[in-house]
PDB file of C-alpha atoms in Angstrom:
ATOM      1  CA  MET A   1     134.489 101.830  96.198  1.00 74.00           C
ATOM      2  CA  LEU A   2     132.164 102.347  99.181  1.00 86.00           C
ATOM      3  CA  VAL A   3     134.528 100.556 101.630  1.00 91.00           C
ATOM      4  CA  ARG A   4     137.478 102.624 100.329  1.00 91.00           C
ATOM      5  CA  GLY A   5     135.545 105.760 100.782  1.00 92.00           C
ATOM      6  CA  ILE A   6     134.184 105.038 104.250  1.00 95.00           C
ATOM      7  CA  GLY A   7     137.620 103.741 105.433  1.00 96.00           C
ATOM      8  CA  GLY A   8     139.340 106.807 103.958  1.00 96.00           C
ATOM      9  CA  ILE A   9     136.855 109.097 105.960  1.00 97.00           C
ATOM     10  CA  VAL A  10     137.504 107.182 109.224  1.00 97.00           C
ATOM     11  CA  LEU A  11     141.223 107.224 108.758  1.00 98.00           C
ATOM     12  CA  VAL A  12     141.315 111.055 108.049  1.00 98.00           C
ATOM     13  CA  ALA A  13     139.134 111.672 111.097  1.00 98.00           C
ATOM     14  CA  LEU A  14     141.187 109.405 113.269  1.00 97.00           C
ATOM     15  CA  GLY A  15     144.371 111.104 112.047  1.00 97.00           C
ATOM     16  CA  ALA A  16     143.037 114.527 112.882  1.00 97.00           C
ATOM     17  CA  VAL A  17     142.307 113.397 116.367  1.00 96.00           C
ATOM     18  CA  TRP A  18     145.614 112.056 116.799  1.00 94.00           C
ATOM     19  CA  ILE A  19     147.266 115.186 115.306  1.00 96.00           C
ATOM     20  CA  ALA A  20     145.221 117.292 117.758  1.00 95.00           C
ATOM     21  CA  GLN A  21     146.186 115.241 120.735  1.00 94.00           C
ATOM     22  CA  GLY A  22     149.818 114.734 119.866  1.00 94.00           C
ATOM     23  CA  THR A  23     150.124 118.642 119.477  1.00 93.00           C
ATOM     24  CA  GLY A  24     148.493 119.232 122.777  1.00 91.00           C
ATOM     25  CA  ALA A  25     145.460 120.958 121.089  1.00 92.00           C
ATOM     26  CA  MET A  26     143.155 118.238 122.533  1.00 88.00           C
ATOM     27  CA  SER A  27     143.661 117.039 126.018  1.00 85.00           C
ATOM     28  CA  GLY A  28     142.403 114.130 128.112  1.00 84.00           C
ATOM     29  CA  SER A  29     144.226 111.150 127.060  1.00 85.00           C
ATOM     30  CA  ALA A  30     147.640 109.551 127.400  1.00 86.00           C
ATOM     31  CA  MET A  31     148.464 110.614 123.957  1.00 85.00           C
ATOM     32  CA  SER A  32     148.136 114.323 124.809  1.00 87.00           C
ATOM     33  CA  GLY A  33     151.097 116.340 124.154  1.00 87.00           C
ATOM     34  CA  HIS A  34     153.313 113.513 122.713  1.00 91.00           C
ATOM     35  CA  GLY A  35     154.696 114.615 119.334  1.00 91.00           C
ATOM     36  CA  GLN A  36     155.000 111.025 117.941  1.00 95.00           C
ATOM     37  CA  TYR A  37     151.243 110.717 117.969  1.00 95.00           C
ATOM     38  CA  ALA A  38     150.988 113.817 115.795  1.00 95.00           C
ATOM     39  CA  LEU A  39     153.325 112.271 113.358  1.00 96.00           C
ATOM     40  CA  LEU A  40     151.509 109.001 113.319  1.00 97.00           C
ATOM     41  CA  GLY A  41     148.139 110.977 112.896  1.00 97.00           C
ATOM     42  CA  VAL A  42     149.613 112.669 109.681  1.00 98.00           C
ATOM     43  CA  ALA A  43     150.591 109.337 108.336  1.00 98.00           C
ATOM     44  CA  VAL A  44     147.081 107.888 109.121  1.00 98.00           C
ATOM     45  CA  ALA A  45     145.465 110.839 107.691  1.00 98.00           C
ATOM     46  CA  LEU A  46     147.550 110.750 104.474  1.00 98.00           C
ATOM     47  CA  ILE A  47     146.601 107.030 104.094  1.00 98.00           C
ATOM     48  CA  GLY A  48     142.944 108.056 104.534  1.00 97.00           C
ATOM     49  CA  LEU A  49     143.303 110.597 101.867  1.00 97.00           C
ATOM     50  CA  PHE A  50     144.800 108.189  99.524  1.00 96.00           C
ATOM     51  CA  LEU A  51     141.899 105.827  99.908  1.00 96.00           C
ATOM     52  CA  LEU A  52     139.484 108.708  99.410  1.00 95.00           C
ATOM     53  CA  VAL A  53     141.330 109.690  96.179  1.00 94.00           C
ATOM     54  CA  ARG A  54     141.264 106.182  94.902  1.00 93.00           C
ATOM     55  CA  ALA A  55     137.356 105.698  95.602  1.00 91.00           C
ATOM     56  CA  TRP A  56     136.797 108.977  93.894  1.00 89.00           C
ATOM     57  CA  ARG A  57     138.773 107.962  90.759  1.00 87.00           C
ATOM     58  CA  VAL A  58     137.112 104.472  90.649  1.00 82.00           C
ATOM     59  CA  ARG A  59     133.597 106.128  90.931  1.00 76.00           C
ATOM     60  CA  ASN A  60     134.427 108.589  88.076  1.00 77.00           C
ATOM     61  CA  ASN A  61     135.899 105.857  85.931  1.00 73.00           C
ATOM     62  CA  ASP A  62     132.705 103.826  86.439  1.00 66.00           C
ATOM     63  CA  ARG A  63     130.501 106.769  85.347  1.00 69.00           C
ATOM     64  CA  ARG A  64     132.570 107.373  82.159  1.00 69.00           C
ATOM     65  CA  GLN A  65     132.448 103.705  81.130  1.00 71.00           C
ATOM     66  CA  HIS A  66     128.692 103.247  81.830  1.00 65.00           C
ATOM     67  CA  PRO A  67     126.727 106.376  80.834  1.00 60.00           C
TER      68      PRO A  67
END
């Protein structure tokens, strides 16, 4: 649960940076202004969100089963 949550947070943050660089909102790297990195960022952020939702569901299920 903890690993999924931390991994999800890291992937969402990484995806957000890639989206910003790919769209040109953040400059200073070779990725800046290249749209394919924005698309990769969306994919990575979605995977991170999936991990966060899974971690949250597991946590809530554990709480319900062990009051």
